[in-house]
Every structure is written in C-alpha cells, then in structure tokens.
PDB file of C-alpha atoms in Angstrom:
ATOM      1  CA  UNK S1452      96.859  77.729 152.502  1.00  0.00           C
ATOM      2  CA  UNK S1453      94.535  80.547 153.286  1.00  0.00           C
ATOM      3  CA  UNK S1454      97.594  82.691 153.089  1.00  0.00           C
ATOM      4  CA  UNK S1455      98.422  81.263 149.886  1.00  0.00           C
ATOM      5  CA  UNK S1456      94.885  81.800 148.568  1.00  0.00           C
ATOM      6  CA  UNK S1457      94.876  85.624 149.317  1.00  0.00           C
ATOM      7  CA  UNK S1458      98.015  86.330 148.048  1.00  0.00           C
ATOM      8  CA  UNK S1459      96.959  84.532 144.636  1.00  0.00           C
ATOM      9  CA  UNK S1460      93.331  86.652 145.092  1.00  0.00           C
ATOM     10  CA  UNK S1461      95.029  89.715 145.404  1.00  0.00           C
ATOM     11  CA  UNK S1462      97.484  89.434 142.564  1.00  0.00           C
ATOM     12  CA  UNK S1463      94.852  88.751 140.395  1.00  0.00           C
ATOM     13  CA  UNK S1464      93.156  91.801 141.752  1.00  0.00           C
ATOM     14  CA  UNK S1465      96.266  94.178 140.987  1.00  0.00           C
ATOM     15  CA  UNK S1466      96.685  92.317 137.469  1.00  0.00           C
ATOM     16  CA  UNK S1467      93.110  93.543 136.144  1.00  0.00           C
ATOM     17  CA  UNK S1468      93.489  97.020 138.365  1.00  0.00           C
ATOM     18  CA  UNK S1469      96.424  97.105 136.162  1.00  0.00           C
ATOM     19  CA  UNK S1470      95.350  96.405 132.715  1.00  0.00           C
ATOM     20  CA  UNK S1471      92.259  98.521 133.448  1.00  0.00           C
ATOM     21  CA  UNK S1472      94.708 101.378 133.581  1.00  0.00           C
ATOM     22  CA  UNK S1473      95.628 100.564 129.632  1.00  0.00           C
ATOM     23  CA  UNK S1474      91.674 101.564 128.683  1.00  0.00           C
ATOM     24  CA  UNK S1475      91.863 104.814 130.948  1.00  0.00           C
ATOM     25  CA  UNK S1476      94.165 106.514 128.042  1.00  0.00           C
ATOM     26  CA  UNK S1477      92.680 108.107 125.261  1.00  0.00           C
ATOM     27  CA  UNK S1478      94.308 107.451 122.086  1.00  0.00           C
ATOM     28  CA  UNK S1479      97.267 104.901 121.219  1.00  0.00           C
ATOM     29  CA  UNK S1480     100.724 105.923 118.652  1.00  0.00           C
ATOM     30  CA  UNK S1481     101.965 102.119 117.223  1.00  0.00           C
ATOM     31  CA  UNK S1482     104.360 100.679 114.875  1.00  0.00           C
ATOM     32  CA  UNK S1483     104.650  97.507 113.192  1.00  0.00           C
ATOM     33  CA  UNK S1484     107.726  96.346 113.656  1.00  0.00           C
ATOM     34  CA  UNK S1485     106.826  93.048 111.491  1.00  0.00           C
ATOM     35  CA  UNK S1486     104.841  91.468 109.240  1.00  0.00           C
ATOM     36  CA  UNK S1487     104.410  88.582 107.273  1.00  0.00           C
ATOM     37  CA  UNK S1488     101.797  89.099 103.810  1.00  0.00           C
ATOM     38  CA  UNK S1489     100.721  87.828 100.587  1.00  0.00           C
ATOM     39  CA  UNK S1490     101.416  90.603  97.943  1.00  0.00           C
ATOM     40  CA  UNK S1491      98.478  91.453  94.858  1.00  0.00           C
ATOM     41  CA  UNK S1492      99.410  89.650  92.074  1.00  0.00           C
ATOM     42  CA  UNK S1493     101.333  91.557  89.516  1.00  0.00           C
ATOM     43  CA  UNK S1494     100.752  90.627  85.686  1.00  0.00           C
ATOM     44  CA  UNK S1495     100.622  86.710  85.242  1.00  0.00           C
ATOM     45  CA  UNK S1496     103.166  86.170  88.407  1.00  0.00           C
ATOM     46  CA  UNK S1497     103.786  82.127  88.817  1.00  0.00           C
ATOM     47  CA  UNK S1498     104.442  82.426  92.737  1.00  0.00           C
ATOM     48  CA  UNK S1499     101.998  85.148  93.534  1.00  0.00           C
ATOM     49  CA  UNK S1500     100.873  83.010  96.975  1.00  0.00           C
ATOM     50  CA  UNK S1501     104.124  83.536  98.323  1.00  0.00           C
ATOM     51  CA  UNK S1502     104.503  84.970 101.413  1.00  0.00           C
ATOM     52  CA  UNK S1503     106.857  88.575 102.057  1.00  0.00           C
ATOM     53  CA  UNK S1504     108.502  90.115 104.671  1.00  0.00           C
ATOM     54  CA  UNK S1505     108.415  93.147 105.866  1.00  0.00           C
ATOM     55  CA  UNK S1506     109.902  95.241 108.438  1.00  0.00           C
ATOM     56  CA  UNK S1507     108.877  98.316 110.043  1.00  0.00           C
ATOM     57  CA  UNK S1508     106.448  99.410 107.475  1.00  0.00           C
ATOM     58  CA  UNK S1509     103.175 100.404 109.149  1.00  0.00           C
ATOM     59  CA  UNK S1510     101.624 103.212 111.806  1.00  0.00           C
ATOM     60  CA  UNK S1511      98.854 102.615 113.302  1.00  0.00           C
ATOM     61  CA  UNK S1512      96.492 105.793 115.519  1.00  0.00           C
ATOM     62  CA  UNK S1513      93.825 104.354 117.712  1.00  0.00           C
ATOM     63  CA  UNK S1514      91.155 105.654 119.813  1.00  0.00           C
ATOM     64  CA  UNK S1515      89.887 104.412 123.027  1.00  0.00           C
ATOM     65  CA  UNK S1516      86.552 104.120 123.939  1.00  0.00           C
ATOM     66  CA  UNK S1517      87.003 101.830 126.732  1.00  0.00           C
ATOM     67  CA  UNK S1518      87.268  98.243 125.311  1.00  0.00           C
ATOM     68  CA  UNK S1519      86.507  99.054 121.710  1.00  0.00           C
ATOM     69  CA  UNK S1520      89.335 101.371 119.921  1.00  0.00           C
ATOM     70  CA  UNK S1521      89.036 102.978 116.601  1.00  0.00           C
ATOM     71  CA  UNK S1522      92.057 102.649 114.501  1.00  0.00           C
ATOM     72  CA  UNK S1523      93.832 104.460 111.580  1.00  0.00           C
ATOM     73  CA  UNK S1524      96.151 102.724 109.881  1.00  0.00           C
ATOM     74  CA  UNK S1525      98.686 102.616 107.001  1.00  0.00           C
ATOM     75  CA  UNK S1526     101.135 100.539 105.552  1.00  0.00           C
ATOM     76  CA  UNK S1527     103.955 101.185 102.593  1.00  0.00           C
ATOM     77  CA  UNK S1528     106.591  98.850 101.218  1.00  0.00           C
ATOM     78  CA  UNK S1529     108.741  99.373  98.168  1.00  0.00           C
ATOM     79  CA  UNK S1530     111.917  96.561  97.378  1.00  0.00           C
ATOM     80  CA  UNK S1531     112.762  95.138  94.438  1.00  0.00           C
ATOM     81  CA  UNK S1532     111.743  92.338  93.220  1.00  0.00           C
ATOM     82  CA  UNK S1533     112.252  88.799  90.519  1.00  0.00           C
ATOM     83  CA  UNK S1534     109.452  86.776  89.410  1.00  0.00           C
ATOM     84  CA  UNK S1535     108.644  84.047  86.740  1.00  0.00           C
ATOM     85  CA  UNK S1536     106.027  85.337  84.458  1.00  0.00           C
ATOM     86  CA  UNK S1537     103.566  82.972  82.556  1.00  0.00           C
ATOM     87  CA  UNK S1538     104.953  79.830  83.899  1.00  0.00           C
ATOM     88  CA  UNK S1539     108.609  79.087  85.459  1.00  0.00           C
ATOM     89  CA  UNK S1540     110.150  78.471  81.704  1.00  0.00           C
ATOM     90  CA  UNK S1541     108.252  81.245  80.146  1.00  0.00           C
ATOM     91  CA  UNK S1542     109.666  84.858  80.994  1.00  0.00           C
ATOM     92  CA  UNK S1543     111.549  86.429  84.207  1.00  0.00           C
ATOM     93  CA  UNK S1544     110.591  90.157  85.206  1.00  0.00           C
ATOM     94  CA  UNK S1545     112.602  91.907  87.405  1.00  0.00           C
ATOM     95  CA  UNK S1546     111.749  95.673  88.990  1.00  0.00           C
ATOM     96  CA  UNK S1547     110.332  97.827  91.614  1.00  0.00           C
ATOM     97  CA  UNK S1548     107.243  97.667  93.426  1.00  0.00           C
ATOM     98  CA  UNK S1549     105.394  99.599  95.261  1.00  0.00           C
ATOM     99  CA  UNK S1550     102.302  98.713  97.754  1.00  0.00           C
ATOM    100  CA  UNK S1551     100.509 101.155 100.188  1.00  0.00           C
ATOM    101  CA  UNK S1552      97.357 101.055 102.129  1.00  0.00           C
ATOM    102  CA  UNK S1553      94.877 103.425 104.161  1.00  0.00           C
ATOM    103  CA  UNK S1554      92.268 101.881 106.182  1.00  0.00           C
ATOM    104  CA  UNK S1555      89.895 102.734 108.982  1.00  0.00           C
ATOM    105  CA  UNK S1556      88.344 100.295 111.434  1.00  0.00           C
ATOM    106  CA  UNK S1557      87.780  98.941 115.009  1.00  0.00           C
ATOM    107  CA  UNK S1558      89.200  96.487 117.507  1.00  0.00           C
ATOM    108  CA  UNK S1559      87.418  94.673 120.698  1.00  0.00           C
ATOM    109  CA  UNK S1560      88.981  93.890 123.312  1.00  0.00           C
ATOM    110  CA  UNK S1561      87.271  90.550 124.815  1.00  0.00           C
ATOM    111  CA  UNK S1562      88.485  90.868 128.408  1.00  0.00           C
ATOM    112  CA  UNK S1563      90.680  93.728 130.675  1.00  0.00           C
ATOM    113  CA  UNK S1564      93.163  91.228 131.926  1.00  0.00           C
ATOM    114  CA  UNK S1565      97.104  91.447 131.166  1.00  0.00           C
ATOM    115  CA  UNK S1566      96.278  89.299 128.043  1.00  0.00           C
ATOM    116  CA  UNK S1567      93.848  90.896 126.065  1.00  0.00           C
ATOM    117  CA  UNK S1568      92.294  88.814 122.489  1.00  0.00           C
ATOM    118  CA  UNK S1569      90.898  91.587 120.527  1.00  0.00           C
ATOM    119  CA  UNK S1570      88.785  90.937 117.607  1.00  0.00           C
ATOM    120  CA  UNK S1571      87.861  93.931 114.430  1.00  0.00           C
ATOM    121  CA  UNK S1572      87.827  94.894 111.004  1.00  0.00           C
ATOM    122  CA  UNK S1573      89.596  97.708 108.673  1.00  0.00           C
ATOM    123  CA  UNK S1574      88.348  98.820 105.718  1.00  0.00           C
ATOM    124  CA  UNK S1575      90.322 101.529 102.819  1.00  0.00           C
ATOM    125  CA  UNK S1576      92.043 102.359  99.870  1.00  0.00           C
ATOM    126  CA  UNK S1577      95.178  99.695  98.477  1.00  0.00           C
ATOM    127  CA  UNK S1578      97.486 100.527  95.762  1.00  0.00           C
ATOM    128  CA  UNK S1579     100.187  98.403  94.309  1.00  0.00           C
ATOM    129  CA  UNK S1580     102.355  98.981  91.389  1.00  0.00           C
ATOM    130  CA  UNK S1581     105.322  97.078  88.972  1.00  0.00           C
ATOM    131  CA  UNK S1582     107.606  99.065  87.006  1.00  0.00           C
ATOM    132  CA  UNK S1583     110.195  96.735  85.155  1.00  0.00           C
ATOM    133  CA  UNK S1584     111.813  94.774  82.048  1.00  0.00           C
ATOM    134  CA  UNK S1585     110.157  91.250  81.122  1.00  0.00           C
ATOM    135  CA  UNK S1586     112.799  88.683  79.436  1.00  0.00           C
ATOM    136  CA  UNK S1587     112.731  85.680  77.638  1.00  0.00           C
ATOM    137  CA  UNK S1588     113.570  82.801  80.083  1.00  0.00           C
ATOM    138  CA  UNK S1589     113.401  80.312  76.993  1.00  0.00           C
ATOM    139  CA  UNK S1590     116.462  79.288  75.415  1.00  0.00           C
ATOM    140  CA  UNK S1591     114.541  78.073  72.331  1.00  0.00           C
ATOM    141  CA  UNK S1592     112.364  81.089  72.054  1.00  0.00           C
ATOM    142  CA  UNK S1593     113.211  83.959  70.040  1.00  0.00           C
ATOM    143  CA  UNK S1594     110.889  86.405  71.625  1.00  0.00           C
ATOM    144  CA  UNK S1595     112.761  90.055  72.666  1.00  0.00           C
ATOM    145  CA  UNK S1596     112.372  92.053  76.268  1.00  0.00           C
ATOM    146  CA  UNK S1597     109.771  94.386  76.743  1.00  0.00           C
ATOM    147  CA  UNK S1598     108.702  96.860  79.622  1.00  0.00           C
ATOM    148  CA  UNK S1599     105.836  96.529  82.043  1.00  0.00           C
ATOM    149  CA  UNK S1600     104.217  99.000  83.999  1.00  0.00           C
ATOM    150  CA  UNK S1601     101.273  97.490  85.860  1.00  0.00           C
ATOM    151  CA  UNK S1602      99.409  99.144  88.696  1.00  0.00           C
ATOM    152  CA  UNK S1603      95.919  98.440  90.260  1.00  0.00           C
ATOM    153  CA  UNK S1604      94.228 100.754  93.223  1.00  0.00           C
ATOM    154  CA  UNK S1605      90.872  99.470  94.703  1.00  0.00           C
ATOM    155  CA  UNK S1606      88.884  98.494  97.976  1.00  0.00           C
ATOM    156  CA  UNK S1607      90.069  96.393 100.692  1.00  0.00           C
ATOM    157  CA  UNK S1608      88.621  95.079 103.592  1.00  0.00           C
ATOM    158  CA  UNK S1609      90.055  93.033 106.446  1.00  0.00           C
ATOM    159  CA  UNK S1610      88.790  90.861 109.175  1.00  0.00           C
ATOM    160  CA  UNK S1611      91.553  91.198 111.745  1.00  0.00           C
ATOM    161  CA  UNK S1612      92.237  88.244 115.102  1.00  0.00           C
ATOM    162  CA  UNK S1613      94.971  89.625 117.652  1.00  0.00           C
ATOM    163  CA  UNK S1614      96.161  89.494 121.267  1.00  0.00           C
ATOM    164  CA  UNK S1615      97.818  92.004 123.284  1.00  0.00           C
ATOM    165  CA  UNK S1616     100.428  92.249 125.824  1.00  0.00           C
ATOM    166  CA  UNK S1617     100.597  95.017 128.559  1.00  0.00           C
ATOM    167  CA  UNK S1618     104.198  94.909 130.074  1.00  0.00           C
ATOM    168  CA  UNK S1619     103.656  98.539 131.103  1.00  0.00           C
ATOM    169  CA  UNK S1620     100.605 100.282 131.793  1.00  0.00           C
ATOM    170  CA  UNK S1621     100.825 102.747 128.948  1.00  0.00           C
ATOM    171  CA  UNK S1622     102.979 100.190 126.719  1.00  0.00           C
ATOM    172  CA  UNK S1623     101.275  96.827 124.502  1.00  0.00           C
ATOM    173  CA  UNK S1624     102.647  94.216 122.580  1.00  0.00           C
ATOM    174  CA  UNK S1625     100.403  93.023 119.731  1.00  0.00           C
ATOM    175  CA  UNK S1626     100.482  90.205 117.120  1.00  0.00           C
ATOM    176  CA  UNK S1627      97.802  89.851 115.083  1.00  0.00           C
ATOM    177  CA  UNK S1628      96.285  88.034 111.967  1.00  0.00           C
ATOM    178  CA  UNK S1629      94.045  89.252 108.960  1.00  0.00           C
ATOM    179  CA  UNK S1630      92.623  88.777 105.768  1.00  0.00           C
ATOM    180  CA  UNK S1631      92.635  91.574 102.666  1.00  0.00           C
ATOM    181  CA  UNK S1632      89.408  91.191 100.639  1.00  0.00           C
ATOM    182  CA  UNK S1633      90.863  93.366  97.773  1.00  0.00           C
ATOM    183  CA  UNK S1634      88.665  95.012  94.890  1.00  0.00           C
ATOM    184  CA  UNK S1635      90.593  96.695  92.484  1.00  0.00           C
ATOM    185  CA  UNK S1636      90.827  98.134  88.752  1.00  0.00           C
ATOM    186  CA  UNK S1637      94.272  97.135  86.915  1.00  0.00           C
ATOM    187  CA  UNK S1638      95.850  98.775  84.474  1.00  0.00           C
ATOM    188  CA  UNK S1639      98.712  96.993  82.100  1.00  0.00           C
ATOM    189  CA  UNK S1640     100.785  98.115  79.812  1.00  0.00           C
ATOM    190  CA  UNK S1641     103.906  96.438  77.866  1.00  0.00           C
ATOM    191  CA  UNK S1642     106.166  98.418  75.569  1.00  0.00           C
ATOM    192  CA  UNK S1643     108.127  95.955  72.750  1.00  0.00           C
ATOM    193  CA  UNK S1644     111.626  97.143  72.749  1.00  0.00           C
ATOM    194  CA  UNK S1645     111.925  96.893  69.205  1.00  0.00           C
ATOM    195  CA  UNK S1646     112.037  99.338  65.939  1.00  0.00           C
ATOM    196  CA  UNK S1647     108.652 100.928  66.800  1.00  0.00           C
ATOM    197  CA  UNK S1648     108.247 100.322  70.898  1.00  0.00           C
ATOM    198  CA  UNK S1649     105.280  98.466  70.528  1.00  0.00           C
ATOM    199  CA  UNK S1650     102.396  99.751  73.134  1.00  0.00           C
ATOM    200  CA  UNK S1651      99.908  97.091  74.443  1.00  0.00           C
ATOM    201  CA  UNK S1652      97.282  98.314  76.978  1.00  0.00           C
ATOM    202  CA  UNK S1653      94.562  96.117  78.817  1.00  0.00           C
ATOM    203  CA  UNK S1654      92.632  96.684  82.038  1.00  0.00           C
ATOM    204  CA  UNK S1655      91.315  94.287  84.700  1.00  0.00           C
ATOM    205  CA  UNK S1656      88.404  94.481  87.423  1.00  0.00           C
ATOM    206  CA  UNK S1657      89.566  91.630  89.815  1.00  0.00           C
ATOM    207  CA  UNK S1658      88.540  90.203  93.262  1.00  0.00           C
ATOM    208  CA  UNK S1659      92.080  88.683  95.279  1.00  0.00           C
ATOM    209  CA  UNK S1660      92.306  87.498  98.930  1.00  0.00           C
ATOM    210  CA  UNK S1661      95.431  88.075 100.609  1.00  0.00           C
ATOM    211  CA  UNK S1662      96.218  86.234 103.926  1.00  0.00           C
ATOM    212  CA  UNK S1663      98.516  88.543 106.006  1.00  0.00           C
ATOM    213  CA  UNK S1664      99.085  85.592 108.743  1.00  0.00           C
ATOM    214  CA  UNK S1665     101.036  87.831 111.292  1.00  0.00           C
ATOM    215  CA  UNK S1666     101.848  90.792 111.841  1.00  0.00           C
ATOM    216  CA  UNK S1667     103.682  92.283 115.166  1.00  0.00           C
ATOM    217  CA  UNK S1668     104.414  95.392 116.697  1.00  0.00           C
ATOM    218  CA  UNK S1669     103.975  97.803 119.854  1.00  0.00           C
ATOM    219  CA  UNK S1670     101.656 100.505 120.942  1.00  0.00           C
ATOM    220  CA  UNK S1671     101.800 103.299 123.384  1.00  0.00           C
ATOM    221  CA  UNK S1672      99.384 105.039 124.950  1.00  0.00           C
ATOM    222  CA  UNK S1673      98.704 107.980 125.431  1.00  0.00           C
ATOM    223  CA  UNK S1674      96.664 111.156 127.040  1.00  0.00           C
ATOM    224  CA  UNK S1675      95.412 109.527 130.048  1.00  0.00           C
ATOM    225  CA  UNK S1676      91.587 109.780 131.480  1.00  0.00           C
ATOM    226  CA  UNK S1677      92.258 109.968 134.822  1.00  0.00           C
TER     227      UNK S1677
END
C-alpha cells in the first residue's frame, strides 16, 4: 500500500513538473482547427440564430507571462450562402459573405496541472459583409429581384471559458467557449433591377450577441525560458 501510495505521489509530482514546463515558454503559434458560431445578422435574415461551421479559419499569437497569456487573434471566413429574407414566404437571397475579426485579450490559467481551465476576454475590430441578388419567394407576388450589398464593421468584445490539454510539453489542445458583444454601424443598399436600377440606401447602429459555443484547436509553444 505504501508502495502504491508513492508511486501515485510521485506521478502526480512529474504530472505538475510537467505541465509547469508548458508556462516556462515564452510565446505560443495556434490554429483553430474548428469552430462552431452564430454569424451577424445580414439584412432582415429569418434564421439569423443559426449556428455555422467553420474549419480552420483562425490564428491565434499568445504571450506567456507565467499563468496569464496575452493573446492576438484573428479569424476570416468567406462561403456562400441562402437565406429567407423578411419571413420564410417572403424573399430568398443568395451570395457571398464575408466575416473577419482582430482582437486582443488575455487568458488565466486556474491551475498548472495537465488539465488546465483558463478563463479571459478579447476585445477588437469585426467586419461582416453580403454581396448578392434578393428574389421573390412568393408565387402570388409580382415584386422583381434586386441586389444587396450590406456590410457593417464595429466593436466586439468577448468573454471567453476554455480548458487545455498538454499531451506534449511544448504542444496544447484547447476547446473553448465565448460570447461576441458586437457594436457596429451598417450600411444597406438595394439596387431594383428594373428600367432605372433603383438605389435605396439606409444605415443602422445596432447592438447583437453572438454565442460562439465551441471552438477547438492546438497551440505550440515556443522560445523556451529555461
């Protein structure tokens, strides 16, 4: 039993010896492999609380400072994409968009052990952007396409929960969770396609909050202390 005992004691010993090694490096190179996020709404989108996926689209540059790590981050995703405008019977758009991000912020670490719970906050710049054709999705409505071009750039910060994995000393696993407080100016316009192209131009100041429930990837570090 007392064998047992040590054996368990000194495991646990090398485990934290080990994950200490993980804060002894002074900045970290990571990629987000996936992510799973609620999009700004673009003009009167029906299913704008959907969820999208994404797949390698962010780099992330943190430094160390023992448990708490300054991070750089950005993010960029472009696909196209359908939607129901106005309500499901209304109009269909379908186009390109565009959404990118630049934030700075910090992460805790709560403990040194293998598992590590971190806890932080970004804050930046987010831009997103529609380009695309708007039909008529009513067969008793007479109403003709027209072209939208809607784009909105503002302020966003994030609360951000996560938990890391060190399988290698100079390697982690993260997943992690956040919410986008997003400020932003929006700018729409619509051109009729008829005789004279119709222009119509309105702008928006708008609050949204976008749940990003997970998002995973991997970190390495790098340009050790020691």
């Amino acid at each position: 039993m007392k064998r047992f005992l040590a054996s368990v004691f000194c495991l646990l010993v090398s485990s934290v010896a080990f994950a200490q090694l993980d804060g002894n490096y002074n900045y970290s190179i990571g990629l987000r492999g996936y992510s799973l996020m609620q999009m700004p709404k673009i003009l009167n989108q029906v299913n704008s609380q959907d969820y999208t996926h994404t797949f390698a689209n962010g780099v992330l540059i943190k430094f160390n400072d023992n448990q708490i790590g300054y991070r750089l981050s950005g993010n960029y995703f472009r696909n196209n994409i359908t939607f129901f405008n106005q309500c499901t019977n209304c109009e269909i758009a379908t186009g390109k968009s565009t959404d990118y991000s630049f934030k700075l912020g910090f992460e805790k670490s709560i403990n040194y052990a293998i598992i590590q719970p971190y806890f932080g906050a970004d804050a930046g710049f987010r831009a997103n952007r529609f380009t695309g054709e708007i039909k008529n999705n009513n067969i008793k409505s007479n109403s003709m396409p027209y072209m939208a071009d809607a784009d909105k750039n503002g302020f966003v910060f994030a609360p951000v929960l996560g938990i890391k994995i060190n399988p290698l000393k100079n390697i982690s696993i993260f997943a992690e969770t956040s919410l986008d407080f997003y400020y932003s100016y929006e700018r729409q316009e619509t051109t009729q396609q008829d005789a004279g192209n119709t222009r119509t131009f309105v702008k928006y100041n708008k609050w949204e909050f976008l749940l990003n429930p997970v998002s995973v990837g991997i970190q390495v570090h790098l340009a050790g202390r020691d």
